[in-house]
Short mmCIF file of N, CA and C in Angstrom, two decimals:
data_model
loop_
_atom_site.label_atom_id
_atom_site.label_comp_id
_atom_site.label_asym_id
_atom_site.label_seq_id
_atom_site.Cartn_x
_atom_site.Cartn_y
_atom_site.Cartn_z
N UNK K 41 -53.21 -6.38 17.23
CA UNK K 41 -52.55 -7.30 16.37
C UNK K 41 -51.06 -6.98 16.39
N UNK K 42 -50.02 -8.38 16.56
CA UNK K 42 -48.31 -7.89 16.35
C UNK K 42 -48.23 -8.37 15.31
N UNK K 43 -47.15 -7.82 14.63
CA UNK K 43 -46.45 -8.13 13.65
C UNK K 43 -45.09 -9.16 14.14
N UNK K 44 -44.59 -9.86 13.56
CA UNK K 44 -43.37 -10.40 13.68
C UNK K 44 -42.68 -10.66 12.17
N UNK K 45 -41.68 -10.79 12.74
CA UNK K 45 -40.62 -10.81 11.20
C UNK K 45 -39.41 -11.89 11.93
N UNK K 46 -38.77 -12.21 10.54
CA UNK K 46 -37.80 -13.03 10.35
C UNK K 46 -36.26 -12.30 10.81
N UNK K 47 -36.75 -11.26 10.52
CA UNK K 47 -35.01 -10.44 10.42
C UNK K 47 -34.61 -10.00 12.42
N UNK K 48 -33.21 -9.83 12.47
CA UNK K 48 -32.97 -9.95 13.84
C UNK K 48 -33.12 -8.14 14.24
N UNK K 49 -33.33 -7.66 15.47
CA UNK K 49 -33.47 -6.48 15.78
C UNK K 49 -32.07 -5.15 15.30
N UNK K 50 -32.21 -4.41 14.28
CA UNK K 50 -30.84 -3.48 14.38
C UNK K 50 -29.83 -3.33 15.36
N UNK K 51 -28.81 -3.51 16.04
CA UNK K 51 -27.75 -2.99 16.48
C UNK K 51 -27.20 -2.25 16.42
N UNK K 52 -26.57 -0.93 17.00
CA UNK K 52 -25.34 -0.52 16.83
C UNK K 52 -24.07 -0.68 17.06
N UNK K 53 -23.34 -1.00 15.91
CA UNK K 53 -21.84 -1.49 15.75
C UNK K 53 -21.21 -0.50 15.61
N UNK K 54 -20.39 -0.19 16.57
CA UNK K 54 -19.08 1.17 16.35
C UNK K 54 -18.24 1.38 14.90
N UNK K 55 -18.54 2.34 14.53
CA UNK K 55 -17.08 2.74 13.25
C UNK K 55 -15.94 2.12 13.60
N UNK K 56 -15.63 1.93 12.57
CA UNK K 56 -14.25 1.31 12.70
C UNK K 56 -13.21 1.82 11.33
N UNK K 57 -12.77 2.99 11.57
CA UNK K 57 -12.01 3.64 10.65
C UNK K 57 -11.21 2.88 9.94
N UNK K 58 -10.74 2.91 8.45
CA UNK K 58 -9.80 1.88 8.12
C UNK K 58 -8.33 2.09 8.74
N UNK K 59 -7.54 1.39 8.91
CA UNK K 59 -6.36 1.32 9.45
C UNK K 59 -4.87 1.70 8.55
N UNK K 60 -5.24 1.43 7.07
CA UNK K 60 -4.65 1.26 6.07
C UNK K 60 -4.53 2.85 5.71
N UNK K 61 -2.99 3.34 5.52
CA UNK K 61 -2.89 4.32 5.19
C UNK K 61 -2.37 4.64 3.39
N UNK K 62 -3.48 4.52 2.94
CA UNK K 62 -3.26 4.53 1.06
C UNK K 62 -4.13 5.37 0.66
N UNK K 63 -3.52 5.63 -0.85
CA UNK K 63 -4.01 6.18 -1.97
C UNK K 63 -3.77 5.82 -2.89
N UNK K 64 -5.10 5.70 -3.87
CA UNK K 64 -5.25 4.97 -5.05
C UNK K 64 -5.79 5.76 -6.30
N UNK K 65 -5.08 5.35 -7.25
CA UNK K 65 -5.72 6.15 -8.35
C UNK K 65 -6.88 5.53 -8.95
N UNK K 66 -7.73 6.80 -9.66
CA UNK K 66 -8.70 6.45 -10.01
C UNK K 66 -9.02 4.95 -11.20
N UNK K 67 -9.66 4.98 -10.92
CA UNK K 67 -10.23 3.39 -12.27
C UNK K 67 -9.51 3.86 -13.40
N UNK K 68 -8.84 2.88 -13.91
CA UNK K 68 -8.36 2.95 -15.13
C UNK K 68 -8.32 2.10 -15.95
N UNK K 69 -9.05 1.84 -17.33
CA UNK K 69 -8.96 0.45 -18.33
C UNK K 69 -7.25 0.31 -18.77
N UNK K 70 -6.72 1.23 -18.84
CA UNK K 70 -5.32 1.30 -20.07
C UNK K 70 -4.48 1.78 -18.99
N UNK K 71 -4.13 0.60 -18.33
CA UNK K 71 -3.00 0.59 -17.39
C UNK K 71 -1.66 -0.10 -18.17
N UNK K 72 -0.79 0.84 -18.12
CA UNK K 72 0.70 0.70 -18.67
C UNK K 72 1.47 -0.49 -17.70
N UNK K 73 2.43 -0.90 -18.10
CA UNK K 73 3.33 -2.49 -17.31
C UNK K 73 3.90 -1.48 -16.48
N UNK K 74 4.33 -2.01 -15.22
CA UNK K 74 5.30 -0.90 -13.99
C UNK K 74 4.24 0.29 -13.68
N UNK K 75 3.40 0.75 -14.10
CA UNK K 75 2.86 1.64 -13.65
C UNK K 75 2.58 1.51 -12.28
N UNK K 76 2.23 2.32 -11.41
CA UNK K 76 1.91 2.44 -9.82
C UNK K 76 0.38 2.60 -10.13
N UNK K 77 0.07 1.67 -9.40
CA UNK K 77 -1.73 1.93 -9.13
C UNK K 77 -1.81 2.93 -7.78
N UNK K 78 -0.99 3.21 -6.86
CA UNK K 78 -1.33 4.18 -5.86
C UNK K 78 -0.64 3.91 -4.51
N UNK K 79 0.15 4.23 -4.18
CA UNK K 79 0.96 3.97 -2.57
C UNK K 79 -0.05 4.13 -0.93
N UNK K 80 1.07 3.13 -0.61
CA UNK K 80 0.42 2.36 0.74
C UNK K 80 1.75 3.08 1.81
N UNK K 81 1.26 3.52 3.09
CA UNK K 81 2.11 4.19 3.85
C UNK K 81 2.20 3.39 5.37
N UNK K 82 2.90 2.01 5.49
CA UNK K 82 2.79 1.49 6.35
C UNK K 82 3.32 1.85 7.32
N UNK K 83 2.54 1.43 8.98
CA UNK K 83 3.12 1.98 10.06
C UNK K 83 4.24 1.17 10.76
N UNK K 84 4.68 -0.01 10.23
CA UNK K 84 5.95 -0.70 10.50
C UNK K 84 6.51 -1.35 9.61
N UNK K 85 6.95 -2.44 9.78
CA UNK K 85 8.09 -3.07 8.99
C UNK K 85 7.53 -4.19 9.30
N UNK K 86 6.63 -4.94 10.06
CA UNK K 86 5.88 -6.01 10.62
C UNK K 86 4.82 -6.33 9.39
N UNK K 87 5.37 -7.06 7.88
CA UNK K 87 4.78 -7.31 7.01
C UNK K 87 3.08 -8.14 7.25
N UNK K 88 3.26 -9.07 7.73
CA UNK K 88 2.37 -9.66 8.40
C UNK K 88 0.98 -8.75 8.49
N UNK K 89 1.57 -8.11 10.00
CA UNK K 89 0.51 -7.39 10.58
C UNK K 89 -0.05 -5.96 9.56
N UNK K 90 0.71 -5.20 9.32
CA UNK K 90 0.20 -4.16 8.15
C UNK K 90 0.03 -4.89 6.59
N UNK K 91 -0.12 -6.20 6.72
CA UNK K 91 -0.96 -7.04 5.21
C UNK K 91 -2.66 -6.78 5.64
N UNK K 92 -2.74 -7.01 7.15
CA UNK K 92 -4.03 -7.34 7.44
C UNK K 92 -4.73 -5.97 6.94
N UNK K 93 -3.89 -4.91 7.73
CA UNK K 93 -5.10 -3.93 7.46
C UNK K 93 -5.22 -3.10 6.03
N UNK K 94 -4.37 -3.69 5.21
CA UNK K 94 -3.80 -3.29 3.85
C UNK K 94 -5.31 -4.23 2.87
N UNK K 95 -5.29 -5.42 3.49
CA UNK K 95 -6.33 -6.29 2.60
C UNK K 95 -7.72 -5.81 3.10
N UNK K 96 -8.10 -5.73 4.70
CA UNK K 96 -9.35 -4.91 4.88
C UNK K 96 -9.88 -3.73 4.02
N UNK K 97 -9.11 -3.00 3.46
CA UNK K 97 -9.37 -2.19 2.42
C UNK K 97 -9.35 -2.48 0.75
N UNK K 98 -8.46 -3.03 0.56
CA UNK K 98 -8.09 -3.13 -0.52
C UNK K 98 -8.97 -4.91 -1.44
N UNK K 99 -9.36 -5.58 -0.27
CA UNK K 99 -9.81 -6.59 -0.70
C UNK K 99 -11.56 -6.38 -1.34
N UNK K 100 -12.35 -5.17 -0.18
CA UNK K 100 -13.88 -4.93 -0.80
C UNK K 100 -13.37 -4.38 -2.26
N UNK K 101 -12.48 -3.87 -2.43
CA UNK K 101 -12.12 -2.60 -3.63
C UNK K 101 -12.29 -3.49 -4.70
N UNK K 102 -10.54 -4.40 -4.47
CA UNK K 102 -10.59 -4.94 -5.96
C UNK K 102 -10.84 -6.50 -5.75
N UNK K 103 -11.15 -6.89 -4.75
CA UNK K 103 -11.23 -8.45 -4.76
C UNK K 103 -10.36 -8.74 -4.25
N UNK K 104 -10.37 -10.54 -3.02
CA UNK K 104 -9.46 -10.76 -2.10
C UNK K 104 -8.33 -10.86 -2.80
N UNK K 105 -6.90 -10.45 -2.15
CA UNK K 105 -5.86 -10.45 -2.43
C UNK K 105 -5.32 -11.97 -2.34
N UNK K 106 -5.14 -12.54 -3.03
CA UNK K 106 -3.93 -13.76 -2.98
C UNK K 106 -3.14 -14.40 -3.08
N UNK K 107 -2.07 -12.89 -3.26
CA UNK K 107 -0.62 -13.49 -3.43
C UNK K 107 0.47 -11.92 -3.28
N UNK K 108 1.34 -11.97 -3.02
CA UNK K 108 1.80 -10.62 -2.84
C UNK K 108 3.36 -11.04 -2.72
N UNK K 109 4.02 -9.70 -3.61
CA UNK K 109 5.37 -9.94 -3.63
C UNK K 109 5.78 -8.43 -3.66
N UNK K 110 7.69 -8.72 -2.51
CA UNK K 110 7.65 -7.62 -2.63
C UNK K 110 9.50 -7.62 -2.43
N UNK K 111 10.31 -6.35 -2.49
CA UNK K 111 11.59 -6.95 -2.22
C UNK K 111 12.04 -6.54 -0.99
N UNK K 112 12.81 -7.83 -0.51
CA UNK K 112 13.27 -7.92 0.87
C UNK K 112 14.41 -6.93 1.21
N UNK K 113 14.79 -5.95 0.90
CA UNK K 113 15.61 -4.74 1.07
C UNK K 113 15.40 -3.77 2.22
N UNK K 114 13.46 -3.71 2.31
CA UNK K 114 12.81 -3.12 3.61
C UNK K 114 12.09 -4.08 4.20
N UNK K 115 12.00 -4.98 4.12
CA UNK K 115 11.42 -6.18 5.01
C UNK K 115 12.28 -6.84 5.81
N UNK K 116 12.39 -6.79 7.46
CA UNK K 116 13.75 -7.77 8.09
C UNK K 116 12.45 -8.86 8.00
N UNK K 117 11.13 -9.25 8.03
CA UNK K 117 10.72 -10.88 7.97
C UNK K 117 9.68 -10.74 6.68
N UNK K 118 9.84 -11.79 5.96
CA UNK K 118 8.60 -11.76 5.00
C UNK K 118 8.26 -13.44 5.48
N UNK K 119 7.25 -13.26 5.63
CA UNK K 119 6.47 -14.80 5.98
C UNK K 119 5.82 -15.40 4.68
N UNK K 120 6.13 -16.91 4.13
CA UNK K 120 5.53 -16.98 3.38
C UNK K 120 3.99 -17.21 3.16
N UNK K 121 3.42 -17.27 4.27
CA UNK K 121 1.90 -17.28 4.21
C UNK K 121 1.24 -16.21 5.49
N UNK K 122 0.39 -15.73 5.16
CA UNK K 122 -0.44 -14.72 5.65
C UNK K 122 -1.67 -15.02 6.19
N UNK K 123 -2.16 -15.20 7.03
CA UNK K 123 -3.56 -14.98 7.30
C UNK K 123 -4.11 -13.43 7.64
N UNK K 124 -4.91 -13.51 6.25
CA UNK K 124 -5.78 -12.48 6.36
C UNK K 124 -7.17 -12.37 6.06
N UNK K 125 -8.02 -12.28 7.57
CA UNK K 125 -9.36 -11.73 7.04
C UNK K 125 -9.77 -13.48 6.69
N UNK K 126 -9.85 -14.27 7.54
CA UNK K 126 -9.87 -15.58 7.46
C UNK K 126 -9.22 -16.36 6.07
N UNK K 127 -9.05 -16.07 5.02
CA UNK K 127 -7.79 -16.20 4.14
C UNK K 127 -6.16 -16.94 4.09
N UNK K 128 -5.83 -17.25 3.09
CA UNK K 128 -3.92 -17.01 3.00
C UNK K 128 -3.83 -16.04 2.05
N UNK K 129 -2.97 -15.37 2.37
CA UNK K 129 -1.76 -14.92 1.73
C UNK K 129 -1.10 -15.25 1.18
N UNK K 130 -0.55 -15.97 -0.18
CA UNK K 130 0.88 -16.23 -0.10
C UNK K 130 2.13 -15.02 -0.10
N UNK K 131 3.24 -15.12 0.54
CA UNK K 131 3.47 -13.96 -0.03
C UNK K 131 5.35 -14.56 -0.39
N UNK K 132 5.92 -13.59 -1.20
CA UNK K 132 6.86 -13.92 -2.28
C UNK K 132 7.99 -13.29 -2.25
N UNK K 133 8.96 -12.93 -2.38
CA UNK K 133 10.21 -11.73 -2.34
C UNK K 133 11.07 -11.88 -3.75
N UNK K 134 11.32 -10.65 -4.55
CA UNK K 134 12.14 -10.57 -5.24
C UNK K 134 13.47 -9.49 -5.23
N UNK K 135 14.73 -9.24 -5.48
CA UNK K 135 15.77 -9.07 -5.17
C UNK K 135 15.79 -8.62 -6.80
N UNK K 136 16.53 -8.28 -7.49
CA UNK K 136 16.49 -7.42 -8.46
C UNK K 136 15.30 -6.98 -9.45
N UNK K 137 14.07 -8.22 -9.48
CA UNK K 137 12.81 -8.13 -10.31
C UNK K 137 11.87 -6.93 -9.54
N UNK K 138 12.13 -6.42 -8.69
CA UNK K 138 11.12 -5.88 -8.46
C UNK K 138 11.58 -5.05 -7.00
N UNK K 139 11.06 -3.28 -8.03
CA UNK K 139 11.58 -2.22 -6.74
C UNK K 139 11.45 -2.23 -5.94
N UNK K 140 12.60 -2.32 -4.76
CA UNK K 140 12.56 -1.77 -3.52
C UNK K 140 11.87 -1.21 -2.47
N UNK K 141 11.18 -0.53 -3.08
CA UNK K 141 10.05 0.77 -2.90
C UNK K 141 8.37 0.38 -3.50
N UNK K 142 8.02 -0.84 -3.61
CA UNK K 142 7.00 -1.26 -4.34
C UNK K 142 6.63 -2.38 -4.04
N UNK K 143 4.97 -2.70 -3.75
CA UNK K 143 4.42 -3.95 -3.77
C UNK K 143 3.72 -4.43 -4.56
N UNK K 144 3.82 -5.43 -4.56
CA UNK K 144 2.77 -6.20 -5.93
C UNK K 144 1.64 -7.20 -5.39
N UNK K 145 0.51 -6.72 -5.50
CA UNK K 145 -0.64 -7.49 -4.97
C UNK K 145 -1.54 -8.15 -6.24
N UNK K 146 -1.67 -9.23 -5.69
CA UNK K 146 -2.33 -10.01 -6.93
C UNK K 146 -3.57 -10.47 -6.52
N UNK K 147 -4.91 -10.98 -7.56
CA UNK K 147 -6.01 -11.36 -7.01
C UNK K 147 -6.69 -11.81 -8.33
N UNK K 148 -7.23 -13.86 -7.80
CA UNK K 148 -7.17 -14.26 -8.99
C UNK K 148 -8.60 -13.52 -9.63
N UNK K 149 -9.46 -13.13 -8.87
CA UNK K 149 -10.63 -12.23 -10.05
C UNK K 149 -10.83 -11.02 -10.10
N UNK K 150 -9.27 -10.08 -9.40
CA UNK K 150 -9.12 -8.29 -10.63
C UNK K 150 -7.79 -8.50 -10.88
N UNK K 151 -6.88 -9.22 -10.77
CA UNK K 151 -5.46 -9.36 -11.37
C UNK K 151 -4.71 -8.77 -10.46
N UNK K 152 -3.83 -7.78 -10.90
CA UNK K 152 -2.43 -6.88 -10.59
C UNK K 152 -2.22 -5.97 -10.13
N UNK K 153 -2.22 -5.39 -9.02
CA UNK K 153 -1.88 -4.34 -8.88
C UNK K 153 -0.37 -3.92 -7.86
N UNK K 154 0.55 -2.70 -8.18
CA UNK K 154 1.78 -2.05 -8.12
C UNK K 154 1.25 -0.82 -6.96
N UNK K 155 1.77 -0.87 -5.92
CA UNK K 155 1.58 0.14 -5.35
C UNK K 155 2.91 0.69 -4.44
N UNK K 156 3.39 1.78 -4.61
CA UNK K 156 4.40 2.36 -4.13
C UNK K 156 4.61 1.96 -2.24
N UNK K 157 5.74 1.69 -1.53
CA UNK K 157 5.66 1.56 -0.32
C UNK K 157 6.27 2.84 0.22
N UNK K 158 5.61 3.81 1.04
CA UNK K 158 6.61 4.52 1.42
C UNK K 158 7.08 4.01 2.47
N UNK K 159 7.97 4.76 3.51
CA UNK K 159 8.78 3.74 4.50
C UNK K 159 8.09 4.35 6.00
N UNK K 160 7.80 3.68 6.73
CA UNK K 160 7.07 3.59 7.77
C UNK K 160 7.52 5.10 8.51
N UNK K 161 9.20 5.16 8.85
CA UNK K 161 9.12 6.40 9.55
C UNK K 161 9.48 7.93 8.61
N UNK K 162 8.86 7.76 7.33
CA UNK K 162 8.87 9.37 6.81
C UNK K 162 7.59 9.88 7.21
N UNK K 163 8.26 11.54 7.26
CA UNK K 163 7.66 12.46 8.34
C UNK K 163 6.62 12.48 7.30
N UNK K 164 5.01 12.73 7.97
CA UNK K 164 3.83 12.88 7.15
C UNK K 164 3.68 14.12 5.90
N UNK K 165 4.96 15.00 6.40
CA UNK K 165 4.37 15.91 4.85
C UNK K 165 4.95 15.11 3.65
N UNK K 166 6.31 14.90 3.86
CA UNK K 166 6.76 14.21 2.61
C UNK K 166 5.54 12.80 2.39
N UNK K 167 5.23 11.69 3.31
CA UNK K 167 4.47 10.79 3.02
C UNK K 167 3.01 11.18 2.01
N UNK K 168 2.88 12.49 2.64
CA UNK K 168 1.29 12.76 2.06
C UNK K 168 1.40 13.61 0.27
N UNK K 169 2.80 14.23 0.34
CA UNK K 169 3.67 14.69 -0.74
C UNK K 169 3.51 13.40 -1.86
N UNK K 170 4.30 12.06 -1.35
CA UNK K 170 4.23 10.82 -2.23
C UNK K 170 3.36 10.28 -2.47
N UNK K 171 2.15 10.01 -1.17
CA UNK K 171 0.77 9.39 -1.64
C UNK K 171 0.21 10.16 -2.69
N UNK K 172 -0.42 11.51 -2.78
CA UNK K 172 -0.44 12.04 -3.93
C UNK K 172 -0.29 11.92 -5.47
N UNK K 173 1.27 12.00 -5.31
CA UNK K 173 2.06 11.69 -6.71
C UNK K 173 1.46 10.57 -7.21
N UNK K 174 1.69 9.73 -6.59
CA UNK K 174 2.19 8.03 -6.89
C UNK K 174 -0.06 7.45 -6.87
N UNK K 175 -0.72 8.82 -6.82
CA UNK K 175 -1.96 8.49 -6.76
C UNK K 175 -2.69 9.23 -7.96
N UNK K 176 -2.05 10.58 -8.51
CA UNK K 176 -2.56 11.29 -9.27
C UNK K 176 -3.27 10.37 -10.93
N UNK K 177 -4.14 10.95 -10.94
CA UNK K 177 -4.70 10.01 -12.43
C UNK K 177 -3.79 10.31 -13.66
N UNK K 178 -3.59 11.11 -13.76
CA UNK K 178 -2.95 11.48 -15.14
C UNK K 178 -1.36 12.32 -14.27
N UNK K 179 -0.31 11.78 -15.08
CA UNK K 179 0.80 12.61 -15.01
C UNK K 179 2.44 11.80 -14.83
N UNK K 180 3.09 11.75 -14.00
CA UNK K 180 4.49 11.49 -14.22
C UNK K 180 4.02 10.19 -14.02
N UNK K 181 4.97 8.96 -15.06
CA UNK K 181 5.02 7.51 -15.00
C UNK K 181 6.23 7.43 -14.69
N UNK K 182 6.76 8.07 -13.01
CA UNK K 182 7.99 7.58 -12.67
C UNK K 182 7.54 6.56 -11.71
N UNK K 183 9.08 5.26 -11.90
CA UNK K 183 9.37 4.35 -10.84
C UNK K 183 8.80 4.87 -9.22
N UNK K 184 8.88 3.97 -8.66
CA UNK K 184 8.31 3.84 -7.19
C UNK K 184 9.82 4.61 -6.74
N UNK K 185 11.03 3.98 -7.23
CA UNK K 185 12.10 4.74 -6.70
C UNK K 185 12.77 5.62 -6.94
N UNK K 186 12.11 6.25 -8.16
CA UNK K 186 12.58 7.72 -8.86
C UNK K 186 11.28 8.31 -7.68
N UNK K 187 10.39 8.19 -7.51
CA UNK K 187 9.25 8.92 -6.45
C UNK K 187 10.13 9.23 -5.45
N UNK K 188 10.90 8.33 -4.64
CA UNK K 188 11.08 8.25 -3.56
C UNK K 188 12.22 9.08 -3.45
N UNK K 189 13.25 8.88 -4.56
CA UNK K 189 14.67 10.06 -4.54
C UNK K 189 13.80 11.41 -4.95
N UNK K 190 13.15 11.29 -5.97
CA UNK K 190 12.75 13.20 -5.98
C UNK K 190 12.26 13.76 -4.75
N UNK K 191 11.62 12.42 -3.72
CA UNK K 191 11.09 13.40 -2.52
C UNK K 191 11.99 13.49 -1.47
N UNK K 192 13.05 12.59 -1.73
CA UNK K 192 14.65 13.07 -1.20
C UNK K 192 14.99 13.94 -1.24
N UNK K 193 14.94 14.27 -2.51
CA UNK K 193 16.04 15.62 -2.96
C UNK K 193 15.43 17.04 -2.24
N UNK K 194 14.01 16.67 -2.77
CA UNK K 194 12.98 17.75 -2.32
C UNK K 194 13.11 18.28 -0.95
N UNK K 195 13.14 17.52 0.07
CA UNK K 195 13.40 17.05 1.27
C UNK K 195 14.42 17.84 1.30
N UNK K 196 15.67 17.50 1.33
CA UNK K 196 17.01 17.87 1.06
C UNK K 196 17.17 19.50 1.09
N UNK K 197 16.52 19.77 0.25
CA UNK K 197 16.80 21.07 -0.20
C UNK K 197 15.92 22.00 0.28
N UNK K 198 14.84 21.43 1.18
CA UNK K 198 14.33 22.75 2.09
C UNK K 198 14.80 23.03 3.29
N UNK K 199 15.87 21.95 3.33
CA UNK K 199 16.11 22.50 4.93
C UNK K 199 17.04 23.25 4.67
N UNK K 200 17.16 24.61 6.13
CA UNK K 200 18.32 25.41 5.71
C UNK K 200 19.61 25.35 6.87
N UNK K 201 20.60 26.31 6.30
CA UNK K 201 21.89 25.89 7.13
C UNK K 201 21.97 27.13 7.31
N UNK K 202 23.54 27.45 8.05
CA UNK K 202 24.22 28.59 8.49
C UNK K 202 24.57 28.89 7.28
N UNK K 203 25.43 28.65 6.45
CA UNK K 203 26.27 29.39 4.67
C UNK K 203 24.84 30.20 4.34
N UNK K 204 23.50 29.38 4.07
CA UNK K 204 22.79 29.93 2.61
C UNK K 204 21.53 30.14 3.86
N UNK K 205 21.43 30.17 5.13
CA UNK K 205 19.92 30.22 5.90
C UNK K 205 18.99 29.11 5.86
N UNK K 206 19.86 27.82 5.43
CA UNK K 206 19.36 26.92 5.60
C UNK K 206 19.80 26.00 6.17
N UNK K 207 18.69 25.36 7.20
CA UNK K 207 19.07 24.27 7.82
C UNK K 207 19.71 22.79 7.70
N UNK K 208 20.67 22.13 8.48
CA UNK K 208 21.51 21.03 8.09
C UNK K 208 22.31 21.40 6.98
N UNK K 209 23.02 22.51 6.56
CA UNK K 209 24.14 22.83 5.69
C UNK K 209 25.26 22.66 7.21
#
């Protein structure tokens, strides 16, 4: 006697690592206004193309993204529509409303979320330094761009020179 069934035979489909280089803080009900939900570490400046793999992640999480604003200071193109993940995008630019250093992703069924941008070519310790911060559950409610000067300064001050044995003096 065979059996037969409805369902199609298993496959194996290759991993496909996410592409999206973020960190997010944990679930939180009592999210403060400006707060950072968790920084995104994109590998270019090609808004477009690092939306896609930004929403592959971020869309199972909190629900499809559909609308995103951000300021044109590190963006040379912001497109106003996106295809992502068969989707639009819209996407938006603001000039003094909204930091430099920060994106704003919206989605009409989980709302809002703020996530720090770091800039495509900082070296991975400082990047993994900021994802951290800007991810930790409990602790500093600094700006996306107070993050980004303290890991300046930080930066700054380990290298030593000839005067003090530290580099770039």
């Amino acid at each position: 006697m065979s059996a037969t069934t409805d369902r199609p035979p298993l496959r194996a489909v290759p991993f496909r690592a996410p592409t999206a280089r973020l960190a997010l803080k944990p679930e939180s009900r009592s999210r403060r206004p400006g707060e950072l939900d968790g920084a995104w570490w994109p590998r270019s400046r090609d808004l477009a193309s690092e939306l896609s793999a930004l929403a592959d992640v971020l869309d199972p999480l909190w629900g499809r993204i559909t609308r995103i604003a951000v300021n044109p200071l590190h963006w040379p193109v912001i497109p106003r529509k996106v295809i992502v993940n068969g989707h639009v995008v819209n996407a938006g630019w603001f000039t003094s409303e909204l930091d430099p250093h920060r994106i704003l992703l919206l989605s009409y069924t989980a709302g809002r979320w703020d996530l720090l941008v770091i800039p495509p070519e900082t070296g991975a310790p400082s990047a993994a330094r900021l994802l951290a911060s800007a991810s930790a559950g409990a602790g500093s409610q600094l700006t996306a761009t107070a993050l980004m000067t303290a890991e300046q300064a930080a930066d700054a001050s380990s290298s030593y020179g000839p005067g003090t044995g530290r580099l770039g003096d």
